[in-house]
CSV table of C-alpha atoms in Angstrom, one decimal:
chain,number,residue,atom,x,y,z
A,458,MET,CA,-0.1,0.3,0.0
A,459,THR,CA,1.5,3.4,-0.9
A,460,LEU,CA,1.3,5.8,1.8
A,461,ALA,CA,-0.5,9.1,1.0
A,462,LEU,CA,1.8,12.0,1.7
A,463,PRO,CA,0.7,15.7,2.7
A,464,ALA,CA,0.9,18.5,0.4
A,465,VAL,CA,4.7,20.1,0.4
A,466,THR,CA,6.8,23.0,-0.4
A,467,PHE,CA,10.6,22.5,-1.3
A,468,VAL,CA,12.8,25.6,-0.2
A,469,ILE,CA,16.5,25.2,-1.8
A,470,GLU,CA,19.1,28.2,-1.4
A,471,TRP,CA,21.2,28.7,-4.3
A,472,GLU,CA,24.0,29.9,-2.1
A,473,ASN,CA,26.1,26.5,-1.5
A,474,ALA,CA,25.9,25.8,-5.6
A,475,ILE,CA,28.5,29.1,-6.0
A,476,ASP,CA,31.3,27.7,-4.0
A,477,VAL,CA,31.1,23.8,-5.1
A,478,ASP,CA,31.8,22.1,-8.3
A,479,ASP,CA,28.9,22.5,-10.6
A,480,ASP,CA,28.7,18.4,-10.7
A,481,TRP,CA,27.6,18.0,-7.2
A,482,THR,CA,24.6,20.9,-7.8
A,483,LEU,CA,23.5,19.1,-11.1
A,484,LYS,CA,23.7,15.5,-9.2
A,485,SER,CA,21.5,17.3,-6.4
A,486,MET,CA,18.7,18.8,-9.0
A,487,GLY,CA,18.4,15.6,-10.7
A,488,ALA,CA,18.3,13.2,-7.6
A,489,LEU,CA,15.4,15.9,-6.3
A,490,GLU,CA,13.4,15.5,-9.3
A,491,SER,CA,13.9,11.8,-9.6
A,492,GLU,CA,12.7,11.2,-6.0
A,493,LEU,CA,9.9,13.5,-6.7
A,494,ARG,CA,8.7,11.2,-9.7
A,495,ARG,CA,9.1,8.0,-7.6
A,496,VAL,CA,6.5,9.4,-5.0
A,497,ARG,CA,4.6,11.8,-7.3
A,498,SER,CA,1.3,9.2,-6.9
A,499,SER,CA,1.4,9.7,-3.1
A,500,LEU,CA,1.2,13.3,-3.3
A,501,PRO,CA,-2.1,14.9,-3.7
A,502,ALA,CA,-0.9,18.1,-5.6
A,503,ARG,CA,2.4,18.7,-7.3
A,504,PRO,CA,4.8,20.0,-5.0
A,505,ILE,CA,6.2,23.5,-5.4
A,506,VAL,CA,10.0,23.9,-5.7
A,507,MET,CA,11.4,27.1,-4.6
A,508,TYR,CA,15.0,27.7,-5.6
A,509,LEU,CA,15.9,31.2,-4.2
A,510,TYR,CA,19.1,32.9,-4.5
A,511,ASP,CA,20.9,36.8,-3.8
A,512,ARG,CA,20.7,38.3,-7.3
A,513,LYS,CA,23.8,40.3,-6.4
A,514,GLU,CA,25.8,37.1,-6.4
A,515,VAL,CA,23.9,34.5,-9.1
A,516,GLN,CA,23.2,36.0,-12.6
A,517,ASP,CA,19.8,35.6,-13.7
A,518,GLY,CA,19.3,32.6,-15.8
A,519,VAL,CA,21.9,30.2,-13.9
A,520,ILE,CA,19.3,28.1,-12.3
A,521,GLU,CA,17.3,27.9,-15.4
A,522,ASN,CA,20.1,26.8,-17.3
A,523,ALA,CA,21.0,24.0,-15.0
A,524,ILE,CA,17.2,22.8,-15.2
A,525,ASP,CA,17.4,22.7,-18.8
A,526,ARG,CA,20.7,20.8,-18.4
A,527,ILE,CA,20.0,18.0,-15.8
A,528,ALA,CA,16.0,17.9,-15.3
A,529,PRO,CA,14.1,19.4,-18.3
A,530,THR,CA,11.3,17.3,-17.3
A,531,PHE,CA,11.3,18.9,-13.5
A,532,ASN,CA,7.9,20.8,-14.3
A,533,GLU,CA,6.0,17.3,-14.8
A,534,VAL,CA,6.7,16.6,-11.3
A,535,ALA,CA,6.9,19.9,-9.8
A,536,ASP,CA,5.8,23.5,-9.9
A,537,VAL,CA,9.1,25.0,-10.1
A,538,ARG,CA,9.5,28.6,-9.1
A,539,ILE,CA,12.9,30.5,-9.0
A,540,LEU,CA,12.8,33.7,-6.8
A,541,PRO,CA,15.4,36.6,-6.7
A,542,THR,CA,16.2,38.4,-3.6
A,543,ASP,CA,18.5,41.0,-2.7
A,544,GLY,CA,21.2,40.5,-0.5
A,545,LEU,CA,20.0,37.4,1.1
A,546,THR,CA,22.2,34.8,2.7
A,547,TYR,CA,21.4,31.2,4.0
A,548,TYR,CA,19.2,31.2,6.5
A,549,ARG,CA,17.5,34.2,5.4
A,550,LEU,CA,16.9,32.5,2.1
A,551,LYS,CA,15.2,29.9,3.8
A,552,ASN,CA,12.9,32.0,5.9
A,553,TYR,CA,12.2,34.1,2.7
A,554,GLY,CA,11.1,30.9,1.2
A,555,ILE,CA,9.1,29.4,4.3
A,556,ALA,CA,7.3,32.4,4.8
A,557,ARG,CA,5.9,32.3,1.1
A,558,SER,CA,4.8,28.8,1.5
A,559,GLN,CA,1.5,27.8,1.5
A,560,THR,CA,1.1,24.2,1.8
A,561,GLU,CA,1.0,22.4,5.4
A,562,LEU,CA,4.6,21.2,5.3
A,563,THR,CA,7.8,22.8,3.8
A,564,VAL,CA,11.2,20.8,3.3
A,565,MET,CA,14.4,22.5,3.7
A,566,ILE,CA,17.3,20.9,1.3
A,567,ASP,CA,20.4,22.5,0.5
A,568,SER,CA,21.6,23.1,-3.4
A,569,ASP,CA,24.2,20.7,-3.2
A,570,ALA,CA,22.3,18.2,-1.4
A,571,ALA,CA,21.4,15.0,-3.0
A,572,PRO,CA,18.3,13.0,-1.6
A,573,GLU,CA,18.6,9.4,-1.5
A,574,PRO,CA,15.8,6.8,-2.8
A,575,GLY,CA,12.8,6.9,-0.1
A,576,TRP,CA,14.2,9.9,1.2
A,577,LEU,CA,10.9,12.3,0.9
A,578,THR,CA,8.5,9.4,2.5
A,579,ALA,CA,10.9,8.7,5.6
A,580,LEU,CA,11.2,12.4,6.3
A,581,LEU,CA,7.5,13.2,6.0
A,582,GLU,CA,5.8,10.1,8.0
A,583,PRO,CA,6.7,11.3,11.2
A,584,PHE,CA,4.4,14.1,10.9
A,585,ALA,CA,1.3,11.6,11.0
A,586,ASP,CA,1.7,12.7,14.7
A,587,PRO,CA,0.1,15.6,14.8
A,588,GLU,CA,2.4,17.3,17.8
A,589,VAL,CA,5.7,16.9,15.8
A,590,MET,CA,6.8,20.1,14.3
A,591,ALA,CA,9.5,19.5,13.1
A,592,VAL,CA,11.7,16.2,11.4
A,593,GLY,CA,15.3,16.2,10.8
A,594,GLY,CA,17.1,13.5,8.4
A,595,PHE,CA,20.3,12.1,8.1
A,596,THR,CA,23.3,14.4,5.9
A,597,ARG,CA,26.5,12.4,5.4
A,598,LEU,CA,29.3,14.2,3.2
A,599,GLY,CA,30.3,13.3,-0.5
A,600,TYR,CA,33.8,13.0,-1.0
A,601,GLU,CA,36.1,12.5,-4.1
A,602,THR,CA,39.9,13.3,-2.8
A,603,LEU,CA,41.2,12.4,0.0
A,604,LEU,CA,41.0,16.0,1.6
A,605,ASP,CA,37.3,15.3,1.1
A,606,LYS,CA,37.2,12.2,3.0
A,607,ALA,CA,39.4,13.7,5.8
A,608,MET,CA,36.7,16.4,6.0
A,609,ALA,CA,33.6,13.8,5.9
A,610,LEU,CA,35.5,11.4,8.7
A,611,SER,CA,35.9,14.8,11.0
A,612,TRP,CA,33.0,17.0,9.8
A,613,VAL,CA,29.5,17.6,11.9
A,614,PHE,CA,27.8,15.0,10.0
A,615,ASN,CA,27.7,11.5,10.8
A,616,LEU,CA,29.0,8.8,8.3
A,617,GLY,CA,26.8,6.4,6.6
A,618,LYS,CA,27.0,3.5,9.3
A,619,ASP,CA,26.2,5.3,12.2
A,620,ALA,CA,22.4,5.6,11.7
A,621,ALA,CA,21.7,4.6,15.3
A,622,LYS,CA,24.1,7.3,16.6
A,623,THR,CA,22.4,9.7,14.2
A,624,GLU,CA,18.9,9.5,15.5
A,625,LYS,CA,20.1,9.6,19.2
A,626,ARG,CA,21.4,13.1,18.6
A,627,GLN,CA,19.5,16.3,19.1
A,628,LYS,CA,20.4,17.8,16.1
A,629,ILE,CA,18.7,19.2,13.1
A,630,HIS,CA,20.6,20.1,9.8
A,631,VAL,CA,18.7,22.4,7.4
A,632,ASN,CA,20.2,21.1,4.5
A,633,ASN,CA,18.1,18.0,5.1
A,634,CYS,CA,14.8,18.7,7.5
A,635,ALA,CA,10.9,19.3,7.0
A,636,VAL,CA,8.6,21.8,9.5
A,637,ARG,CA,4.7,22.4,9.8
A,638,THR,CA,4.8,25.7,7.7
A,639,GLN,CA,2.8,27.8,9.8
A,640,PHE,CA,4.6,26.6,13.2
A,641,PHE,CA,7.9,27.8,11.2
A,642,GLN,CA,6.4,31.1,10.1
A,643,ALA,CA,5.9,31.9,13.6
A,644,ASN,CA,9.2,30.2,14.6
A,645,SER,CA,11.8,31.3,11.9
A,646,PHE,CA,15.4,31.6,12.5
A,647,SER,CA,16.7,34.6,14.1
A,648,ARG,CA,18.4,37.3,12.5
A,649,LEU,CA,20.9,38.1,15.2
A,650,GLN,CA,22.3,34.6,15.5
A,651,ALA,CA,25.7,33.5,13.6
A,652,PHE,CA,25.5,31.8,10.4
A,653,LYS,CA,27.2,28.6,11.9
A,654,LYS,CA,24.8,28.1,14.8
A,655,GLN,CA,21.4,29.4,13.7
A,656,CYS,CA,19.7,25.6,13.2
A,657,VAL,CA,21.1,24.7,17.0
A,658,PHE,CA,19.7,27.9,18.8
A,659,TRP,CA,16.6,27.3,16.8
A,660,LEU,CA,16.2,23.5,17.8
A,661,LYS,CA,17.3,24.5,21.3
A,662,GLY,CA,14.7,27.2,21.4
A,663,ILE,CA,11.7,24.9,20.4
A,664,VAL,CA,12.5,22.0,22.2
A,665,ALA,CA,12.8,24.1,25.2
A,666,ASP,CA,9.2,25.4,24.6
A,667,GLY,CA,8.1,22.0,24.7
A,668,HIS,CA,7.4,21.4,20.7
A,669,ARG,CA,8.1,17.8,19.7
A,670,TYR,CA,11.1,17.3,17.2
A,671,VAL,CA,12.0,13.9,15.4
A,672,ARG,CA,15.0,12.9,14.0
A,673,THR,CA,14.9,10.0,11.0
A,674,ALA,CA,18.3,8.4,9.7
A,675,GLU,CA,16.2,7.1,7.0
A,676,ALA,CA,16.0,10.4,5.3
A,677,ARG,CA,19.3,10.5,3.9
A,678,VAL,CA,20.8,13.0,1.7
A,679,VAL,CA,24.6,13.1,0.3
A,680,HIS,CA,26.1,16.4,0.7
A,681,ALA,CA,28.6,18.1,-1.4
A,682,PRO,CA,32.1,17.9,0.2
A,683,HIS,CA,33.0,21.0,1.6
A,684,PRO,CA,35.4,23.4,-0.6
A,685,GLY,CA,38.8,23.1,0.8
A,686,VAL,CA,41.1,24.0,3.5
A,687,LYS,CA,40.1,27.6,3.5
A,688,PHE,CA,36.5,26.7,4.1
A,689,LEU,CA,37.5,24.3,7.1
A,690,ALA,CA,39.6,27.2,8.6
A,691,TRP,CA,36.8,29.8,8.2
A,692,ARG,CA,34.4,27.2,10.0
């Protein structure tokens, strides 16, 4: 029996795509299109996919060209919307997108994070419990070089074999999570917190207020390797 899924909007920033190799961005877009095609019969309506970018950093047409290259039939399975903004960065792009979402649930995934088969169903299933306000999935770093592999082994994300450990960790990565839209609109990311920690502070805040969060290692994405030593030093 196919599980019926609720209506959903996807919010995807195009900030990470600036820094990683195009192959990773294209792989992520293609994987999302394939996953939506896989579950299309379970969705009550065509999902909305929002790609958001800072027009000062990304030229007009870049995202459209990527769709033409890797997912030319994307609009068959989703209502794809490309939204420019003025100067918004990572977390603010996510706030901006979810503020415009009108579906019951909204999914956040990064422009360089590729869903694995079964990801969406696993991410949305916990919302069958009406008390669940947010669900986090399992993100692991991909790698191609020795440096990539070293970073994957030492980064904040667990390795593929660490599913049980992942589910015990009270963390959320906003490159792979879902929220109840109206709840998030009333509890969005703060503009005052540092870039690196906003999701940490956000989750601590909602849990402290008594809201329920679930983490599932079955909702898996592969995130592009981080772009080198300079990025590591900055983090």
